[in-house]
mmCIF file of C-alpha atoms in Angstrom:
data_model
loop_
_atom_site.group_PDB
_atom_site.id
_atom_site.type_symbol
_atom_site.label_atom_id
_atom_site.label_comp_id
_atom_site.label_asym_id
_atom_site.label_seq_id
_atom_site.Cartn_x
_atom_site.Cartn_y
_atom_site.Cartn_z
ATOM 1 C CA MET C 7 0.022 -0.107 -0.014
ATOM 2 C CA PRO C 8 1.177 3.590 -0.728
ATOM 3 C CA THR C 9 2.578 5.450 2.321
ATOM 4 C CA SER C 10 3.024 8.831 0.875
ATOM 5 C CA LEU C 11 2.230 11.254 -1.919
ATOM 6 C CA LYS C 12 5.401 10.310 -3.686
ATOM 7 C CA ASP C 13 4.422 6.667 -3.916
ATOM 8 C CA THR C 14 3.707 5.237 -7.248
ATOM 9 C CA THR C 15 2.045 2.311 -9.154
ATOM 10 C CA ILE C 16 4.009 0.832 -11.998
ATOM 11 C CA LEU C 17 2.213 0.894 -15.289
ATOM 12 C CA HIS C 18 2.545 -2.091 -17.660
ATOM 13 C CA ASN C 19 5.210 -0.232 -19.677
ATOM 14 C CA GLY C 20 7.347 0.334 -16.462
ATOM 15 C CA VAL C 21 6.439 3.959 -16.013
ATOM 16 C CA LYS C 22 5.732 5.173 -12.425
ATOM 17 C CA MET C 23 2.400 6.886 -11.817
ATOM 18 C CA PRO C 24 1.599 8.580 -8.567
ATOM 19 C CA TRP C 25 -1.304 6.974 -6.629
ATOM 20 C CA LEU C 26 -2.793 10.354 -5.639
ATOM 21 C CA GLY C 27 -2.929 13.617 -7.688
ATOM 22 C CA LEU C 28 -4.799 16.937 -8.122
ATOM 23 C CA GLY C 29 -7.633 17.121 -10.576
ATOM 24 C CA VAL C 30 -8.485 20.587 -12.023
ATOM 25 C CA PHE C 31 -11.907 19.786 -13.727
ATOM 26 C CA LYS C 32 -14.090 22.909 -13.832
ATOM 27 C CA VAL C 33 -11.450 25.250 -12.422
ATOM 28 C CA THR C 34 -11.543 27.861 -15.375
ATOM 29 C CA GLU C 35 -10.543 31.029 -13.460
ATOM 30 C CA VAL C 36 -6.802 31.440 -14.467
ATOM 31 C CA GLU C 37 -5.578 32.754 -11.083
ATOM 32 C CA GLU C 38 -7.552 30.005 -9.188
ATOM 33 C CA VAL C 39 -5.859 27.285 -11.273
ATOM 34 C CA ILE C 40 -2.467 28.761 -10.822
ATOM 35 C CA GLN C 41 -2.938 28.934 -7.073
ATOM 36 C CA SER C 42 -4.426 25.470 -6.583
ATOM 37 C CA VAL C 43 -1.712 23.746 -8.598
ATOM 38 C CA LYS C 44 0.979 25.658 -6.905
ATOM 39 C CA ALA C 45 -0.577 24.944 -3.504
ATOM 40 C CA ALA C 46 -0.732 21.159 -4.435
ATOM 41 C CA ILE C 47 2.875 21.023 -5.584
ATOM 42 C CA ARG C 48 4.034 23.114 -2.598
ATOM 43 C CA ASN C 49 2.357 20.448 -0.346
ATOM 44 C CA GLY C 50 3.987 17.433 -1.854
ATOM 45 C CA TYR C 51 1.715 16.619 -4.880
ATOM 46 C CA ILE C 52 3.565 15.468 -7.964
ATOM 47 C CA SER C 53 0.603 14.531 -10.238
ATOM 48 C CA ILE C 54 -1.657 17.002 -11.829
ATOM 49 C CA ASP C 55 -4.482 16.020 -14.156
ATOM 50 C CA THR C 56 -6.094 18.421 -16.796
ATOM 51 C CA ALA C 57 -7.654 18.196 -20.152
ATOM 52 C CA ALA C 58 -8.035 20.274 -23.342
ATOM 53 C CA ILE C 59 -11.807 20.908 -22.564
ATOM 54 C CA TYR C 60 -11.077 22.101 -19.122
ATOM 55 C CA GLY C 61 -9.770 25.238 -20.711
ATOM 56 C CA ASN C 62 -7.007 25.671 -18.007
ATOM 57 C CA GLU C 63 -3.917 23.969 -19.523
ATOM 58 C CA GLU C 64 -2.088 27.393 -19.604
ATOM 59 C CA GLY C 65 -2.780 28.069 -16.017
ATOM 60 C CA VAL C 66 -1.551 24.632 -15.011
ATOM 61 C CA GLY C 67 1.593 25.174 -17.142
ATOM 62 C CA GLN C 68 2.161 28.437 -15.542
ATOM 63 C CA ALA C 69 1.803 27.000 -12.125
ATOM 64 C CA ILE C 70 4.346 24.316 -12.985
ATOM 65 C CA LYS C 71 6.860 26.829 -14.149
ATOM 66 C CA GLU C 72 6.438 29.055 -10.991
ATOM 67 C CA SER C 73 6.522 26.120 -8.638
ATOM 68 C CA GLY C 74 10.307 25.762 -9.099
ATOM 69 C CA VAL C 75 10.021 22.018 -8.919
ATOM 70 C CA PRO C 76 12.053 20.159 -11.855
ATOM 71 C CA ARG C 77 9.781 19.010 -14.619
ATOM 72 C CA GLU C 78 10.929 15.477 -14.380
ATOM 73 C CA GLU C 79 9.823 15.197 -10.824
ATOM 74 C CA LEU C 80 6.155 15.803 -11.884
ATOM 75 C CA PHE C 81 3.520 13.593 -13.553
ATOM 76 C CA ILE C 82 1.349 15.725 -16.043
ATOM 77 C CA THR C 83 -1.810 14.252 -17.559
ATOM 78 C CA SER C 84 -3.962 15.782 -20.296
ATOM 79 C CA LYS C 85 -6.637 14.446 -22.668
ATOM 80 C CA VAL C 86 -7.860 14.817 -26.259
ATOM 81 C CA TRP C 87 -11.275 16.234 -26.573
ATOM 82 C CA ASN C 88 -14.119 14.552 -28.483
ATOM 83 C CA SER C 89 -14.283 17.143 -31.301
ATOM 84 C CA ASP C 90 -10.427 16.454 -31.988
ATOM 85 C CA GLN C 91 -10.707 12.724 -32.310
ATOM 86 C CA GLY C 92 -9.236 11.200 -35.480
ATOM 87 C CA TYR C 93 -5.618 10.653 -36.502
ATOM 88 C CA GLU C 94 -4.381 13.944 -37.662
ATOM 89 C CA THR C 95 -6.736 16.130 -35.563
ATOM 90 C CA THR C 96 -5.441 14.273 -32.443
ATOM 91 C CA LEU C 97 -1.758 14.867 -33.393
ATOM 92 C CA LYS C 98 -2.700 18.599 -33.724
ATOM 93 C CA ALA C 99 -4.671 18.673 -30.441
ATOM 94 C CA PHE C 100 -1.635 17.212 -28.619
ATOM 95 C CA GLU C 101 0.646 19.966 -29.865
ATOM 96 C CA THR C 102 -1.905 22.533 -28.858
ATOM 97 C CA SER C 103 -2.089 21.068 -25.336
ATOM 98 C CA LEU C 104 1.734 20.756 -25.021
ATOM 99 C CA ASN C 105 2.068 24.442 -26.170
ATOM 100 C CA LYS C 106 -0.482 25.713 -23.714
ATOM 101 C CA LEU C 107 1.158 23.780 -20.868
ATOM 102 C CA GLY C 108 4.576 25.060 -22.060
ATOM 103 C CA LEU C 109 5.933 21.438 -21.819
ATOM 104 C CA ASP C 110 8.171 19.375 -24.044
ATOM 105 C CA TYR C 111 6.337 16.139 -23.254
ATOM 106 C CA LEU C 112 3.440 14.655 -21.231
ATOM 107 C CA ASP C 113 3.553 11.885 -18.743
ATOM 108 C CA LEU C 114 0.122 10.636 -19.782
ATOM 109 C CA TYR C 115 -2.301 11.371 -22.647
ATOM 110 C CA LEU C 116 -5.734 9.994 -22.666
ATOM 111 C CA ILE C 117 -8.723 9.786 -25.010
ATOM 112 C CA HIS C 118 -11.235 11.727 -23.068
ATOM 113 C CA TRP C 119 -14.441 9.767 -24.123
ATOM 114 C CA PRO C 120 -14.923 6.726 -26.402
ATOM 115 C CA GLY C 121 -17.737 8.015 -28.685
ATOM 116 C CA LYS C 122 -18.802 5.836 -31.350
ATOM 117 C CA ASP C 123 -16.427 5.450 -34.398
ATOM 118 C CA LYS C 124 -13.089 7.372 -34.144
ATOM 119 C CA TYR C 125 -11.321 6.073 -31.054
ATOM 120 C CA LYS C 126 -9.345 3.437 -32.968
ATOM 121 C CA GLU C 127 -8.021 6.110 -35.267
ATOM 122 C CA THR C 128 -7.374 8.449 -32.358
ATOM 123 C CA TRP C 129 -5.486 5.586 -30.546
ATOM 124 C CA LYS C 130 -3.167 5.146 -33.603
ATOM 125 C CA ALA C 131 -2.288 8.900 -33.162
ATOM 126 C CA LEU C 132 -1.531 8.216 -29.250
ATOM 127 C CA GLU C 133 0.600 5.179 -30.265
ATOM 128 C CA LYS C 134 2.595 7.316 -32.658
ATOM 129 C CA LEU C 135 3.112 9.964 -29.956
ATOM 130 C CA TYR C 136 4.191 7.314 -27.486
ATOM 131 C CA LYS C 137 6.689 5.750 -29.985
ATOM 132 C CA ASP C 138 7.989 9.159 -30.881
ATOM 133 C CA GLY C 139 8.771 9.796 -27.203
ATOM 134 C CA ARG C 140 6.440 12.730 -26.886
ATOM 135 C CA VAL C 141 4.338 11.114 -24.158
ATOM 136 C CA ARG C 142 5.523 8.436 -21.497
ATOM 137 C CA ALA C 143 2.384 6.697 -21.211
ATOM 138 C CA ILE C 144 -1.009 6.597 -23.102
ATOM 139 C CA GLY C 145 -4.477 5.552 -22.021
ATOM 140 C CA VAL C 146 -8.174 6.147 -22.137
ATOM 141 C CA SER C 147 -10.936 7.716 -20.163
ATOM 142 C CA ASN C 148 -14.477 6.600 -19.593
ATOM 143 C CA PHE C 149 -13.944 3.358 -21.571
ATOM 144 C CA GLN C 150 -16.322 0.507 -20.779
ATOM 145 C CA ILE C 151 -15.374 -3.170 -21.117
ATOM 146 C CA HIS C 152 -16.782 -3.384 -24.655
ATOM 147 C CA HIS C 153 -14.862 -0.268 -25.739
ATOM 148 C CA LEU C 154 -11.591 -1.692 -24.341
ATOM 149 C CA GLU C 155 -12.155 -5.098 -25.910
ATOM 150 C CA ASP C 156 -12.809 -3.363 -29.237
ATOM 151 C CA LEU C 157 -9.780 -1.240 -28.989
ATOM 152 C CA ILE C 158 -7.332 -3.817 -27.825
ATOM 153 C CA SER C 159 -8.417 -6.176 -30.639
ATOM 154 C CA SER C 160 -6.603 -4.000 -33.150
ATOM 155 C CA ALA C 161 -4.223 -1.894 -30.945
ATOM 156 C CA GLU C 162 -0.481 -2.294 -31.276
ATOM 157 C CA ILE C 163 -0.150 -0.923 -27.636
ATOM 158 C CA LYS C 164 -2.521 -1.703 -24.918
ATOM 159 C CA PRO C 165 -3.879 1.345 -22.933
ATOM 160 C CA MET C 166 -1.878 1.829 -19.700
ATOM 161 C CA VAL C 167 -4.509 3.629 -17.809
ATOM 162 C CA ASN C 168 -8.425 3.911 -17.817
ATOM 163 C CA GLN C 169 -9.627 6.933 -15.906
ATOM 164 C CA VAL C 170 -13.412 6.555 -15.077
ATOM 165 C CA GLU C 171 -15.893 7.989 -12.749
ATOM 166 C CA TYR C 172 -15.556 5.834 -9.655
ATOM 167 C CA HIS C 173 -16.843 6.244 -6.118
ATOM 168 C CA PRO C 174 -18.863 4.256 -3.538
ATOM 169 C CA HIS C 175 -22.078 4.852 -5.559
ATOM 170 C CA LEU C 176 -20.388 3.607 -8.725
ATOM 171 C CA THR C 177 -17.954 0.836 -7.907
ATOM 172 C CA GLN C 178 -17.601 -0.523 -11.431
ATOM 173 C CA LYS C 179 -16.469 -4.049 -10.139
ATOM 174 C CA GLU C 180 -16.649 -5.815 -13.392
ATOM 175 C CA LEU C 181 -14.716 -3.046 -15.252
ATOM 176 C CA GLN C 182 -12.086 -3.084 -12.498
ATOM 177 C CA ALA C 183 -11.725 -6.777 -12.699
ATOM 178 C CA PHE C 184 -11.305 -6.528 -16.506
ATOM 179 C CA CYS C 185 -8.593 -3.782 -16.293
ATOM 180 C CA LYS C 186 -6.745 -5.782 -13.735
ATOM 181 C CA LYS C 187 -6.752 -8.894 -15.932
ATOM 182 C CA GLU C 188 -5.532 -6.735 -18.789
ATOM 183 C CA GLY C 189 -2.902 -4.889 -16.849
ATOM 184 C CA ILE C 190 -4.669 -1.472 -17.280
ATOM 185 C CA GLN C 191 -4.445 0.827 -14.265
ATOM 186 C CA LEU C 192 -7.859 2.175 -13.190
ATOM 187 C CA GLU C 193 -7.957 5.707 -12.121
ATOM 188 C CA ALA C 194 -10.827 7.459 -10.382
ATOM 189 C CA TRP C 195 -12.256 10.857 -11.555
ATOM 190 C CA SER C 196 -14.898 12.448 -9.314
ATOM 191 C CA PRO C 197 -13.994 10.233 -6.412
ATOM 192 C CA LEU C 198 -16.126 12.243 -4.095
ATOM 193 C CA LYS C 199 -19.066 12.241 -6.517
ATOM 194 C CA GLN C 200 -18.696 16.038 -6.752
ATOM 195 C CA GLY C 201 -19.340 16.342 -3.033
ATOM 196 C CA GLN C 202 -22.680 14.243 -3.133
ATOM 197 C CA LEU C 203 -21.201 11.516 -0.890
ATOM 198 C CA LEU C 204 -20.102 13.768 2.048
ATOM 199 C CA ASN C 205 -23.293 13.280 3.983
ATOM 200 C CA GLU C 206 -23.709 9.540 3.494
ATOM 201 C CA GLN C 207 -24.315 8.248 6.984
ATOM 202 C CA ILE C 208 -22.342 4.992 6.721
ATOM 203 C CA LEU C 209 -19.380 7.063 5.507
ATOM 204 C CA VAL C 210 -19.821 9.695 8.310
ATOM 205 C CA ASP C 211 -19.757 6.867 10.927
ATOM 206 C CA ILE C 212 -16.709 5.278 9.409
ATOM 207 C CA ALA C 213 -14.951 8.655 9.251
ATOM 208 C CA HIS C 214 -15.793 9.328 12.929
ATOM 209 C CA LYS C 215 -14.288 5.902 13.885
ATOM 210 C CA TYR C 216 -10.943 6.792 12.250
ATOM 211 C CA ASN C 217 -10.998 10.389 13.281
ATOM 212 C CA LYS C 218 -10.905 11.398 9.578
ATOM 213 C CA SER C 219 -13.180 13.227 7.013
ATOM 214 C CA VAL C 220 -15.519 11.481 4.799
ATOM 215 C CA ALA C 221 -13.408 12.568 1.824
ATOM 216 C CA GLN C 222 -10.294 11.027 3.464
ATOM 217 C CA VAL C 223 -12.156 7.768 4.020
ATOM 218 C CA ILE C 224 -13.289 7.663 0.296
ATOM 219 C CA LEU C 225 -9.773 8.446 -1.108
ATOM 220 C CA ARG C 226 -8.435 5.733 1.351
ATOM 221 C CA TRP C 227 -10.998 3.314 -0.066
ATOM 222 C CA ASP C 228 -9.768 4.126 -3.564
ATOM 223 C CA LEU C 229 -6.217 3.425 -2.701
ATOM 224 C CA GLN C 230 -7.034 0.170 -0.837
ATOM 225 C CA HIS C 231 -8.858 -0.940 -4.037
ATOM 226 C CA GLY C 232 -5.655 -0.336 -6.048
ATOM 227 C CA VAL C 233 -7.297 2.575 -7.879
ATOM 228 C CA VAL C 234 -5.269 5.793 -8.611
ATOM 229 C CA THR C 235 -7.381 8.859 -7.498
ATOM 230 C CA ILE C 236 -7.328 12.547 -8.418
ATOM 231 C CA PRO C 237 -9.681 14.594 -5.918
ATOM 232 C CA LYS C 238 -10.274 18.149 -7.160
ATOM 233 C CA SER C 239 -10.074 21.155 -4.844
ATOM 234 C CA ILE C 240 -9.132 24.795 -5.076
ATOM 235 C CA LYS C 241 -8.758 25.344 -1.328
ATOM 236 C CA GLU C 242 -5.226 24.829 0.060
ATOM 237 C CA HIS C 243 -6.552 23.267 3.468
ATOM 238 C CA ARG C 244 -8.644 20.814 1.447
ATOM 239 C CA ILE C 245 -5.816 19.927 -0.899
ATOM 240 C CA ILE C 246 -3.713 19.141 2.250
ATOM 241 C CA GLU C 247 -6.624 17.262 3.763
ATOM 242 C CA ASN C 248 -7.136 15.098 0.738
ATOM 243 C CA ALA C 249 -3.426 13.941 0.806
ATOM 244 C CA ASP C 250 -3.597 13.040 4.536
ATOM 245 C CA VAL C 251 -4.753 9.516 3.849
ATOM 246 C CA PHE C 252 -1.536 7.459 4.355
ATOM 247 C CA ASP C 253 -1.593 7.102 8.138
ATOM 248 C CA PHE C 254 -4.564 4.860 8.527
ATOM 249 C CA GLU C 255 -6.014 1.721 6.972
ATOM 250 C CA LEU C 256 -9.643 0.806 6.565
ATOM 251 C CA THR C 257 -10.619 -2.814 7.847
ATOM 252 C CA SER C 258 -11.890 -5.352 5.429
ATOM 253 C CA GLU C 259 -15.290 -4.977 7.100
ATOM 254 C CA ASP C 260 -15.351 -1.167 6.548
ATOM 255 C CA MET C 261 -14.217 -1.744 2.918
ATOM 256 C CA GLU C 262 -17.172 -4.060 2.460
ATOM 257 C CA LYS C 263 -19.610 -1.637 3.916
ATOM 258 C CA ILE C 264 -18.489 1.104 1.669
ATOM 259 C CA ASP C 265 -18.576 -1.316 -1.351
ATOM 260 C CA ALA C 266 -22.221 -2.050 -0.425
ATOM 261 C CA LEU C 267 -23.102 1.620 -0.969
ATOM 262 C CA ASN C 268 -22.931 1.042 -4.779
ATOM 263 C CA GLN C 269 -26.070 2.187 -6.591
ATOM 264 C CA ASP C 270 -24.547 2.324 -10.170
ATOM 265 C CA SER C 271 -25.406 6.125 -10.157
ATOM 266 C CA ARG C 272 -23.178 8.696 -11.832
ATOM 267 C CA ALA C 273 -22.391 12.453 -11.336
ATOM 268 C CA GLY C 274 -21.411 12.638 -14.969
ATOM 269 C CA SER C 275 -22.511 11.169 -18.319
ATOM 270 C CA HIS C 276 -22.667 7.479 -19.154
ATOM 271 C CA PRO C 277 -20.114 6.662 -21.625
ATOM 272 C CA ASP C 278 -22.514 4.876 -24.010
ATOM 273 C CA THR C 279 -24.660 7.878 -24.271
ATOM 274 C CA MET C 280 -22.053 10.781 -24.085
ATOM 275 C CA THR C 281 -22.327 12.500 -27.445
ATOM 276 C CA VAL C 282 -21.169 15.996 -26.557
ATOM 277 C CA GLY C 283 -18.458 17.391 -28.982
ATOM 278 C CA PHE C 284 -18.665 14.324 -31.380
#
């Protein structure tokens, strides 16, 4: 089990990916992005997750530069948006993201949503970027088992990561088992279900037992399930609190209680019906 913010899981290509990072979804105010990313890095975070559609890659890049932390010590993720899917358009979108971030390479580049008919072409572009050394690892986001099976059937390189909505109301057991079997690291976006889980009584009781917050219990549950997690916050005290999850361990009984909260309910779109941008 990870014992600090610097601890990593090893992806199937040997690249080390931090277990816990900062997500910046919906943080569009430039100064807010810069301050939250700088606060995270100042407090020991080394992984930052952004995406083209978030509209904040420039702010993330500026914060990285101003942090004074050497680039090679950080793990930076971005994603190609739906309207840029396709081979040539993905290669162009990657250059745009890199320029906005002010970086020479990415640590992880993901296909943001599967859509219907372009993800294989898009994946070929990611394989090229990977082979050219422009990105250290490539993966997907919001892919269900059937998308992964279809992609893997013709891919030269298997995805290293699948970033999906994952929290106690959406435990995705079958998807997790499939990813584990295929050597694909599962990563949780919206681990706190955009705040909707914070008053869940069972979680409140478990948090009280460990003298932790509900958010900390959920993030610890992610880690104990072997899932990388990227909680979003713009407040420094929350950023610090979210990372304070390495000094306790949930019992198997508590893990089962949290698992039992599953409702297969989402805060975001279902991957099979997501059509925005396509």
